[in-house]
Amino acid sequence: MNDMTWTTPKGSPRMSSHPRPLSWIVASVGALAVFLIYASWVLISSPIGATVHGYFYGLGSSEKLDLSVSPIHEASIDPHMNKSLDLADNKPPLDPQSSTVSSDLSNDSKTEQTDTTTNSQVDSRESTSDQEVSNSQEPVTSFGDNVDAANSSLPTQENSQTDLTPSATISSNVTGIRTEEPTSAVLTNQSSAVITTSNETSTTSDDSPSTAVPESAEKPNNTSYAASVNSGCDLYHGNWIYDPLGPLYTNNTCPVLTQMQNCQGNGRPDKDYENWRWKPFQCDLPRFDPKKFLELMRGKTLAFIGDSVARNQMESMLCILWQVEVPKNRGNRNMQRYYFRSTSVMIVRIWSSWLVKLTSEPFDFAPAGVDKLHLDAPDEKLMEYIPQFDVVVLSSGHWFAKQSVYVLNNGIVGGQLWWPDKSRQMKVNNIEAYGISVETILTALATHPNYTGLTIVRSYSPDHYEGGAWNTGGSCTGKVKPLALGELVENGYTNTMHEQQVTGFNRAVKKATNRSKLRLMDITEAFQYRHDGHPGPYRSPDPNKITKRGPDGRPPPQDCLHWCMPGPVDTWNELVFEIIKREYEGGSGAS
């Protein structure tokens, strides 16, 4: 012990050995300090660290997204949503038995009143306030067969025969919006091409976490993973093939499924419609890998914006991701939000029926109570949040069959199911109004100074009312498999709406000025083959519902617009995933 003492007399031969262990100790302490600092940094920045960071600081980067709406903007929320969803007033749930459904009642606003009791029970760890807000979002409502609200937004037989030839050319001094002939079939076929609105190669912001995927990420066994990601093939021309592996989830493993789309839970007897996969001619579309998706989207926010068909797609995405992680329900009165803590990913849904500005006050010769669509102004509520989103999936179209007034350049130019003064010339019909609205919202996104995200425009979703419209005997009952190539009967209304959407998309691309990107996810043609994918008469769990034609041959009330879950709609999210992969991993775009 004396050899190690610090009091050895000066001049002792042992003294010369002391400096060496002293410097060694100092170096060791320094190295340990550097190691601890480095380890702390790794812990905070790594996947594990993200979780630890969340527990210590409360929220990840995406969870910090505060999308609360100020009282001023609350007033701008779609009034139909306020009436049907109870978003503005705390009213008791609506009783469909106590009211008569008129022809003006829309599918999208009515189907929002679905049974979401399970939503508030998704995560018992949520705060009481979060649960109360979630519960107030969508009142519980049952749907009976005698309430045909599921399809009332669709055009009637008479409306579907609307003159598709534009009646006038209208120029806008403000936005340059005009109505013209729909694009040609050649242009429509080219719509699958990916169009970039800037020379930027990535939408990832400077402070976004890395989106690199670990080599150990599990890849699907039944798909050509590398070929699909890197080939840049055309994703939108192909056929439907039977897949014995079946869907990625079931109606029993997804608690956020809207009851009207829960076809198996509502008693649909066949299941093969769940097993058909989309196969592009030039490549394979990979089976959705939810773990890889969450890793790819780490720290980012994905928003679905549109009507109830957009909700259909958002719920499909949640159902798929739910199989690997139960998210936190962060919904409020104005939107749905689900937070995946492991990767700080937020999935958001915002309701916007037309994607453009909506007012109900009197305007010119249009009275109060009739919806006025300002076709040259985007939805203000929606635009407030756009800069906070990394990926936006945008869709619309079906609400343009609903009663409304069209305002352009501060003047009334047309209307749908409303035009009281026959002496006045109607300059814009509902189909043309749709094209203008698409150009308006996409131009607003592509020129927004603070938006740098990826916008995926999901093309017009076809319905399958055969033999009539939704209220004139149209039906999709008994369809149990997709149409084969060569069996498709073209739907003129669907094709024209699609052409108008593509026209609006292409015009917006030409006006782009920011770093954001626009992509057209062109599902219209592929999904015209899926007449088997709708709920049909299986819209509720009511054991007494009518599912077969009556003695007079008239079909029962049914939904041939929305999609069963699981079902064809899941393919939309496989396409969304593929588009995001090509952007974030540097693969080629669709062509």
XYZ file of C-alpha atoms in Angstrom:
591
model
C 0.000 0.000 0.000
C 2.937 2.312 0.668
C 3.937 2.001 -2.991
C 0.705 3.721 -4.049
C 0.803 6.548 -1.508
C 1.094 10.128 -2.670
C 3.454 10.995 0.235
C 6.545 9.160 -0.937
C 9.593 11.255 0.001
C 11.096 13.399 -2.702
C 13.927 11.759 -4.539
C 12.661 8.267 -3.977
C 13.157 6.028 -7.011
C 9.431 5.256 -6.949
C 8.525 8.906 -7.599
C 9.356 8.729 -11.301
C 6.584 6.161 -11.885
C 3.792 8.381 -10.500
C 3.199 10.698 -13.513
C 2.415 7.771 -15.800
C -0.602 6.375 -13.867
C -1.857 9.944 -13.234
C -1.987 10.772 -16.948
C -3.596 7.413 -17.626
C -6.359 8.186 -15.114
C -6.977 11.632 -16.625
C -7.163 10.169 -20.136
C -9.551 7.448 -18.993
C -11.882 9.954 -17.347
C -11.849 12.091 -20.493
C -12.589 9.120 -22.717
C -15.446 8.060 -20.450
C -16.919 11.557 -20.601
C -16.744 11.575 -24.402
C -18.352 8.125 -24.519
C -21.212 9.199 -22.248
C -21.883 12.308 -24.319
C -21.864 10.280 -27.554
C -24.057 7.536 -26.097
C -26.570 10.122 -24.902
C -26.723 11.644 -28.366
C -27.214 8.230 -29.994
C -29.897 7.326 -27.464
C -31.907 10.447 -28.216
C -31.541 10.271 -32.015
C -32.023 6.526 -32.544
C -35.371 4.663 -32.922
C -35.143 3.641 -29.287
C -34.216 7.175 -28.421
C -37.311 8.497 -30.110
C -39.420 6.440 -27.773
C -37.374 7.456 -24.737
C -37.499 11.071 -25.859
C -41.257 10.771 -26.126
C -41.604 9.528 -22.594
C -39.311 12.187 -21.125
C -40.531 15.139 -23.160
C -44.088 14.072 -23.791
C -44.298 14.166 -27.600
C -42.315 13.293 -30.693
C -41.817 15.765 -33.501
C -45.060 14.837 -35.210
C -47.010 14.765 -31.983
C -46.076 18.391 -31.371
C -48.328 19.238 -34.305
C -51.071 21.331 -32.776
C -53.954 21.446 -35.192
C -56.488 23.097 -32.953
C -58.764 25.537 -34.745
C -59.362 29.063 -33.573
C -62.953 30.250 -33.070
C -62.684 32.257 -36.291
C -61.886 29.185 -38.344
C -64.383 27.029 -36.533
C -67.055 29.147 -38.133
C -65.758 28.204 -41.564
C -66.234 24.480 -41.060
C -68.570 22.857 -43.551
C -72.061 23.606 -42.229
C -73.269 20.196 -43.345
C -70.637 18.669 -41.163
C -71.806 20.850 -38.293
C -75.350 19.611 -38.737
C -74.620 15.956 -39.225
C -71.427 15.422 -37.279
C -72.250 17.719 -34.401
C -68.823 19.299 -34.723
C -69.950 22.747 -33.690
C -72.672 22.021 -31.172
C -72.891 19.377 -28.488
C -76.158 17.859 -29.567
C -77.291 14.310 -28.819
C -76.736 11.733 -31.559
C -79.183 11.942 -34.431
C -81.954 9.399 -34.661
C -82.491 8.388 -38.281
C -85.901 6.979 -37.377
C -87.163 10.422 -36.372
C -86.311 12.255 -39.580
C -87.039 11.906 -43.262
C -84.092 11.760 -45.614
C -84.538 14.227 -48.465
C -82.842 14.153 -51.828
C -80.574 16.957 -50.618
C -79.093 14.898 -47.795
C -75.603 13.930 -48.840
C -73.936 10.588 -48.556
C -70.714 11.950 -47.188
C -72.179 14.005 -44.391
C -74.589 11.257 -43.398
C -72.098 8.422 -43.446
C -69.823 10.453 -41.204
C -72.318 9.598 -38.453
C -70.886 6.141 -38.038
C -70.412 4.019 -34.989
C -67.043 5.086 -33.612
C -67.560 4.027 -30.036
C -64.436 1.903 -30.329
C -62.407 4.934 -31.371
C -62.670 6.409 -27.914
C -61.634 3.064 -26.455
C -58.620 2.630 -28.704
C -56.085 3.515 -26.053
C -57.109 3.518 -22.416
C -53.964 5.457 -21.641
C -55.349 8.551 -23.354
C -56.337 11.460 -21.162
C -59.983 11.940 -20.315
C -60.114 15.149 -22.308
C -58.791 13.419 -25.424
C -61.429 10.721 -25.119
C -64.218 13.252 -24.669
C -63.133 15.158 -27.751
C -62.908 11.988 -29.780
C -66.348 10.900 -28.650
C -67.859 14.198 -29.691
C -66.407 13.963 -33.153
C -68.717 11.427 -34.749
C -72.001 10.621 -33.007
C -73.113 7.016 -32.931
C -75.838 6.428 -35.472
C -77.495 3.283 -36.726
C -78.523 2.935 -40.342
C -81.686 1.179 -41.412
C -82.521 -0.140 -44.833
C -85.281 2.410 -45.194
C -82.822 5.262 -44.903
C -81.051 5.471 -48.221
C -78.545 8.084 -47.176
C -75.569 6.078 -48.291
C -75.728 7.179 -51.857
C -77.644 10.410 -52.099
C -74.640 12.405 -53.241
C -74.529 10.520 -56.500
C -76.170 11.982 -59.590
C -79.588 10.664 -60.466
C -80.258 9.083 -63.820
C -81.301 12.490 -65.063
C -78.224 14.231 -63.701
C -75.850 11.682 -65.114
C -76.988 12.698 -68.573
C -75.880 16.288 -68.059
C -74.635 17.949 -71.219
C -70.902 17.418 -71.015
C -70.086 20.098 -73.577
C -68.906 23.302 -71.914
C -71.330 26.106 -72.635
C -68.841 28.939 -72.404
C -65.234 29.862 -71.838
C -64.693 31.805 -68.630
C -61.435 33.506 -67.787
C -60.450 34.662 -64.336
C -58.472 37.832 -63.832
C -57.313 36.566 -60.481
C -56.284 32.954 -60.972
C -56.348 32.402 -64.705
C -58.912 29.636 -64.302
C -60.995 28.830 -67.348
C -63.292 26.106 -68.558
C -62.599 24.299 -71.797
C -63.243 21.029 -73.531
C -62.200 18.003 -71.453
C -58.807 16.589 -72.224
C -58.482 13.981 -74.907
C -58.172 10.297 -74.235
C -54.493 10.559 -75.096
C -53.943 13.093 -72.331
C -55.920 10.999 -69.916
C -53.812 7.946 -70.635
C -50.699 9.973 -69.961
C -51.986 11.025 -66.569
C -50.173 8.179 -64.888
C -46.918 10.013 -65.478
C -45.372 11.505 -62.386
C -45.057 15.263 -62.712
C -42.597 17.174 -60.539
C -43.356 20.781 -59.649
C -39.727 21.626 -58.961
C -36.205 20.373 -59.496
C -35.958 19.257 -55.917
C -35.296 15.567 -55.429
C -36.622 15.247 -51.914
C -39.386 16.738 -49.855
C -37.586 16.025 -46.620
C -36.979 19.173 -44.609
C -33.567 19.999 -43.174
C -34.542 18.954 -39.684
C -36.436 15.818 -40.633
C -35.106 12.509 -39.313
C -33.413 10.183 -41.739
C -35.739 8.019 -43.798
C -33.186 5.314 -44.505
C -34.556 1.819 -44.045
C -32.470 -0.732 -42.147
C -31.159 -3.650 -44.191
C -32.924 -5.969 -41.793
C -36.333 -4.596 -42.744
C -38.621 -7.475 -43.555
C -39.598 -7.655 -47.231
C -42.670 -9.419 -48.632
C -41.982 -12.933 -49.809
C -44.471 -13.026 -52.651
C -43.453 -9.909 -54.555
C -40.601 -8.663 -56.675
C -39.615 -5.955 -54.226
C -36.534 -4.479 -55.895
C -37.961 -4.571 -59.404
C -41.071 -2.672 -58.386
C -39.301 0.037 -56.444
C -36.548 0.728 -58.946
C -38.098 0.067 -62.336
C -40.315 3.141 -62.441
C -42.988 1.130 -64.211
C -46.521 2.265 -64.988
C -48.478 1.355 -61.862
C -51.921 2.103 -63.262
C -52.333 -0.254 -66.197
C -52.629 -3.927 -65.341
C -55.190 -6.459 -64.157
C -56.566 -8.004 -60.997
C -55.126 -11.375 -59.957
C -56.312 -13.728 -57.233
C -54.110 -13.720 -54.133
C -54.642 -16.678 -51.763
C -52.741 -14.833 -49.006
C -55.782 -12.636 -48.525
C -55.950 -9.195 -46.908
C -53.514 -7.603 -44.455
C -56.201 -7.341 -41.756
C -59.745 -8.480 -41.054
C -62.834 -6.635 -39.942
C -62.226 -8.110 -36.468
C -58.669 -6.774 -36.141
C -59.407 -3.123 -36.923
C -61.406 -1.153 -34.334
C -61.665 2.049 -36.434
C -63.646 0.492 -39.261
C -66.778 2.459 -40.202
C -69.703 0.078 -39.797
C -71.145 0.792 -43.243
C -67.920 -0.481 -44.842
C -67.669 -3.501 -42.534
C -69.108 -5.841 -45.140
C -68.290 -9.089 -43.352
C -69.574 -7.720 -40.047
C -72.766 -6.715 -41.839
C -73.366 -10.224 -43.139
C -72.026 -10.265 -46.679
C -71.840 -13.989 -47.462
C -68.899 -14.022 -49.930
C -65.266 -13.132 -49.178
C -63.318 -13.542 -52.397
C -63.513 -9.799 -53.099
C -60.886 -9.445 -50.328
C -58.368 -11.638 -52.157
C -57.840 -9.844 -55.466
C -54.596 -7.901 -55.880
C -53.703 -5.293 -58.463
C -50.896 -6.454 -60.790
C -49.372 -3.786 -63.084
C -48.391 -5.189 -66.475
C -44.766 -4.048 -66.188
C -43.934 -4.943 -62.576
C -45.254 -6.130 -59.241
C -46.894 -3.846 -56.705
C -45.402 -4.918 -53.361
C -47.638 -6.112 -50.583
C -47.930 -3.369 -47.976
C -45.250 -3.653 -45.268
C -46.557 -1.590 -42.321
C -43.253 -1.673 -40.399
C -41.345 -0.366 -43.379
C -43.980 2.291 -43.992
C -43.735 3.628 -40.435
C -39.952 3.637 -40.647
C -40.021 5.423 -43.998
C -42.399 8.046 -42.609
C -40.479 8.497 -39.348
C -41.165 11.909 -37.844
C -43.595 12.849 -40.626
C -47.290 13.581 -40.965
C -49.571 12.057 -43.600
C -52.907 13.807 -44.170
C -55.953 12.482 -46.016
C -58.155 15.348 -47.182
C -61.537 15.068 -48.875
C -64.984 13.553 -48.367
C -66.166 10.190 -47.011
C -64.309 8.280 -49.731
C -61.138 9.907 -48.407
C -62.184 8.696 -44.972
C -62.600 5.225 -46.488
C -58.949 5.319 -47.598
C -57.676 6.788 -44.333
C -59.364 4.042 -42.315
C -57.835 1.443 -44.618
C -54.390 2.882 -43.878
C -55.057 2.822 -40.140
C -56.317 -0.762 -40.292
C -53.105 -1.866 -42.013
C -50.807 -0.033 -39.593
C -52.861 -1.182 -36.606
C -51.580 -4.717 -37.156
C -48.083 -3.726 -35.978
C -48.800 -0.885 -33.542
C -51.817 0.572 -31.749
C -51.687 4.349 -32.235
C -52.590 7.108 -29.811
C -55.904 8.772 -30.610
C -55.207 12.526 -30.759
C -58.419 13.492 -32.543
C -60.295 16.697 -31.847
C -63.517 18.300 -33.021
C -62.029 19.415 -36.306
C -60.063 16.420 -37.513
C -58.976 12.887 -36.774
C -55.365 12.339 -35.707
C -53.608 9.084 -34.835
C -50.054 9.111 -33.500
C -47.670 6.145 -33.809
C -45.252 6.638 -30.954
C -42.500 4.246 -32.086
C -41.696 6.364 -35.142
C -43.429 9.684 -34.342
C -45.709 9.271 -37.368
C -49.028 11.130 -37.406
C -51.968 10.120 -39.622
C -54.485 12.947 -40.068
C -57.848 13.299 -41.772
C -59.466 16.641 -42.600
C -62.980 16.869 -43.958
C -63.359 19.059 -47.052
C -66.307 18.245 -49.308
C -65.331 20.321 -52.335
C -61.770 21.468 -51.448
C -62.746 25.057 -52.284
C -64.217 27.900 -50.243
C -67.773 27.266 -49.078
C -70.279 29.843 -47.797
C -73.996 29.726 -47.050
C -74.829 33.431 -46.679
C -76.958 35.149 -49.338
C -74.967 36.049 -52.439
C -76.360 38.017 -55.368
C -79.589 36.227 -56.350
C -78.745 33.047 -54.390
C -80.524 32.975 -51.011
C -79.226 31.846 -47.649
C -79.133 28.125 -46.973
C -77.871 27.090 -50.397
C -74.176 26.167 -50.524
C -72.066 28.640 -52.495
C -68.839 27.266 -53.896
C -66.228 29.914 -54.648
C -64.482 27.978 -57.371
C -61.452 30.282 -57.528
C -60.680 30.204 -53.790
C -59.306 27.174 -51.869
C -60.808 25.876 -48.643
C -59.380 28.300 -46.036
C -59.614 25.826 -43.174
C -57.620 23.295 -45.137
C -54.950 25.756 -46.273
C -54.232 26.823 -42.700
C -52.660 23.455 -41.912
C -51.040 22.533 -45.229
C -47.502 23.710 -44.309
C -47.445 21.270 -41.393
C -47.974 18.185 -43.566
C -45.241 16.145 -45.241
C -47.523 14.036 -47.447
C -51.070 14.961 -48.471
C -53.484 12.544 -50.170
C -56.155 14.677 -51.791
C -59.428 13.554 -53.373
C -62.861 14.906 -54.259
C -65.611 14.814 -56.876
C -68.750 13.119 -55.609
C -70.133 16.170 -53.815
C -70.445 17.998 -57.120
C -73.684 16.096 -57.678
C -75.148 17.844 -54.624
C -77.181 21.052 -54.723
C -74.850 24.043 -54.858
C -74.232 27.442 -56.446
C -71.035 28.181 -58.381
C -69.301 31.518 -57.854
C -66.389 32.600 -60.060
C -64.773 36.055 -60.320
C -67.209 37.213 -57.638
C -70.245 36.360 -59.740
C -72.693 33.460 -59.967
C -71.893 31.396 -63.060
C -73.856 28.195 -62.511
C -75.365 25.706 -60.136
C -76.247 22.082 -59.565
C -79.878 21.220 -58.831
C -80.342 24.985 -58.411
C -80.960 27.581 -61.115
C -84.180 29.485 -60.367
C -83.965 32.049 -63.157
C -84.195 30.184 -66.429
C -83.767 33.439 -68.326
C -80.180 33.629 -67.127
C -77.558 31.627 -68.980
C -75.736 29.004 -66.925
C -72.056 29.244 -67.822
C -70.645 26.410 -65.681
C -72.200 23.018 -64.954
C -71.216 20.656 -62.154
C -68.655 18.733 -64.211
C -66.876 21.887 -65.321
C -67.034 23.212 -61.756
C -65.224 20.097 -60.595
C -62.348 20.682 -63.007
C -62.026 24.309 -61.917
C -62.010 23.322 -58.243
C -59.204 20.806 -58.803
C -57.100 23.452 -60.534
C -57.785 25.919 -57.717
C -56.809 23.709 -54.788
C -53.758 22.217 -56.481
C -52.534 25.625 -57.627
C -52.906 26.870 -54.061
C -50.749 23.983 -52.829
C -48.158 24.282 -55.604
C -47.690 28.015 -54.990
C -47.931 28.114 -51.199
C -44.703 29.747 -49.963
C -44.443 27.520 -46.885
C -45.474 24.143 -48.290
C -42.738 21.766 -49.459
C -44.529 18.447 -49.111
C -45.623 15.702 -51.471
C -49.214 15.950 -52.734
C -50.751 12.733 -54.056
C -53.972 13.353 -55.980
C -56.130 10.242 -55.919
C -58.155 10.242 -59.111
C -61.939 10.016 -59.275
C -63.319 6.887 -57.607
C -65.905 5.124 -59.799
C -69.254 3.915 -58.503
C -71.053 0.858 -59.851
C -74.803 1.468 -59.885
C -75.864 -0.783 -62.740
C -79.302 -0.556 -64.285
C -79.990 2.907 -62.916
C -78.784 5.559 -60.498
C -78.645 5.163 -56.731
C -82.299 6.203 -56.408
C -83.669 4.718 -59.623
C -82.920 1.028 -59.220
C -79.166 1.015 -59.674
C -77.516 -2.006 -58.067
C -74.232 -3.799 -57.462
C -75.799 -6.738 -55.628
C -74.469 -10.192 -56.477
C -71.117 -9.063 -57.866
C -68.550 -11.473 -56.438
C -65.434 -11.006 -58.594
C -63.773 -8.299 -60.699
C -64.618 -7.772 -64.329
C -62.158 -9.426 -66.687
C -60.257 -7.502 -69.316
C -62.621 -6.819 -72.186
C -65.761 -6.964 -70.012
C -65.719 -3.340 -68.895
C -68.610 -1.136 -69.999
C -67.394 2.445 -70.026
C -69.182 4.907 -67.727
C -69.416 8.246 -69.520
C -70.002 10.289 -66.371
C -67.027 8.732 -64.573
C -64.753 9.206 -67.578
C -65.719 12.862 -67.983
C -65.215 13.637 -64.304
C -61.820 11.950 -64.530
C -60.876 13.998 -67.594
C -61.833 17.235 -65.848
C -59.717 16.246 -62.849
C -56.692 15.483 -65.040
C -57.131 18.808 -66.835
C -57.171 20.691 -63.529
C -54.133 18.745 -62.362
C -52.095 19.541 -65.470
C -52.958 23.240 -65.337
C -51.899 23.439 -61.695
C -48.564 21.778 -62.473
C -47.787 24.523 -64.993
C -48.385 27.191 -62.345
C -46.210 25.627 -59.638
C -43.661 27.904 -57.996
C -42.657 26.247 -54.721
C -40.609 23.185 -53.769
C -43.597 20.881 -53.320
C -44.379 17.971 -55.634
C -47.611 16.887 -57.305
C -48.305 13.258 -58.160
C -51.427 11.866 -59.818
C -52.421 8.453 -58.473
C -54.629 7.391 -61.367
C -56.861 4.617 -59.995
C -60.007 5.363 -62.011
C -59.607 2.877 -64.859
C -58.333 0.042 -62.649
C -61.212 0.423 -60.200
C -63.906 0.485 -62.841
C -63.302 -3.296 -62.925
C -64.098 -3.698 -59.192
C -67.889 -3.711 -59.147
C -67.605 -6.485 -56.537
C -65.857 -4.300 -53.957
C -68.779 -2.250 -52.611
C -70.995 -2.927 -49.570
C -74.112 -3.167 -51.728
C -77.059 -3.949 -49.439
C -74.749 -5.011 -46.583
C -74.598 -1.562 -45.036
C -75.542 -2.369 -41.471
C -75.519 -5.307 -39.030
C -79.322 -5.238 -38.832
C -80.357 -8.904 -39.123
C -83.667 -7.867 -40.685
C -82.224 -5.788 -43.505
C -83.349 -6.510 -47.043
C -80.584 -7.909 -49.231
C -82.493 -9.312 -52.224
C -84.708 -7.833 -54.901
C -88.384 -7.466 -54.125
C -91.289 -9.124 -55.973
C -91.315 -6.185 -58.388
C -87.631 -6.721 -59.179
C -86.545 -3.543 -57.453
C -83.190 -3.926 -55.630
C -82.848 -3.092 -51.936
C -81.194 0.155 -50.777
C -77.463 -0.201 -51.192
C -74.090 1.509 -51.297
C -72.194 1.055 -54.559
C -69.907 4.034 -54.008
C -67.826 3.321 -50.900
C -65.568 0.277 -50.606
C -65.655 -2.765 -48.325
C -62.885 -3.060 -45.752
C -60.807 -5.070 -46.134
C -61.153 -4.908 -49.883
C -60.030 -3.110 -53.033
C -59.532 0.211 -51.227
C -56.431 -1.237 -49.533
C -54.741 -1.156 -52.947
C -54.931 2.650 -52.863
C -52.615 2.666 -49.876
C -50.227 0.212 -51.492
C -49.990 2.711 -54.340
C -49.526 5.593 -51.896
C -46.725 3.648 -50.206
C -45.065 2.966 -53.560
C -45.202 6.635 -54.562
C -43.700 7.698 -51.224
C -40.942 5.083 -51.520
C -39.990 6.368 -54.935
C -39.748 9.903 -53.572
C -37.909 9.225 -50.320
C -35.698 6.356 -51.487
C -34.762 7.949 -54.800
C -36.471 5.445 -57.105
C -37.896 6.382 -60.478
C -41.412 7.706 -60.696
C -44.315 6.033 -62.472
C -44.422 6.401 -66.207
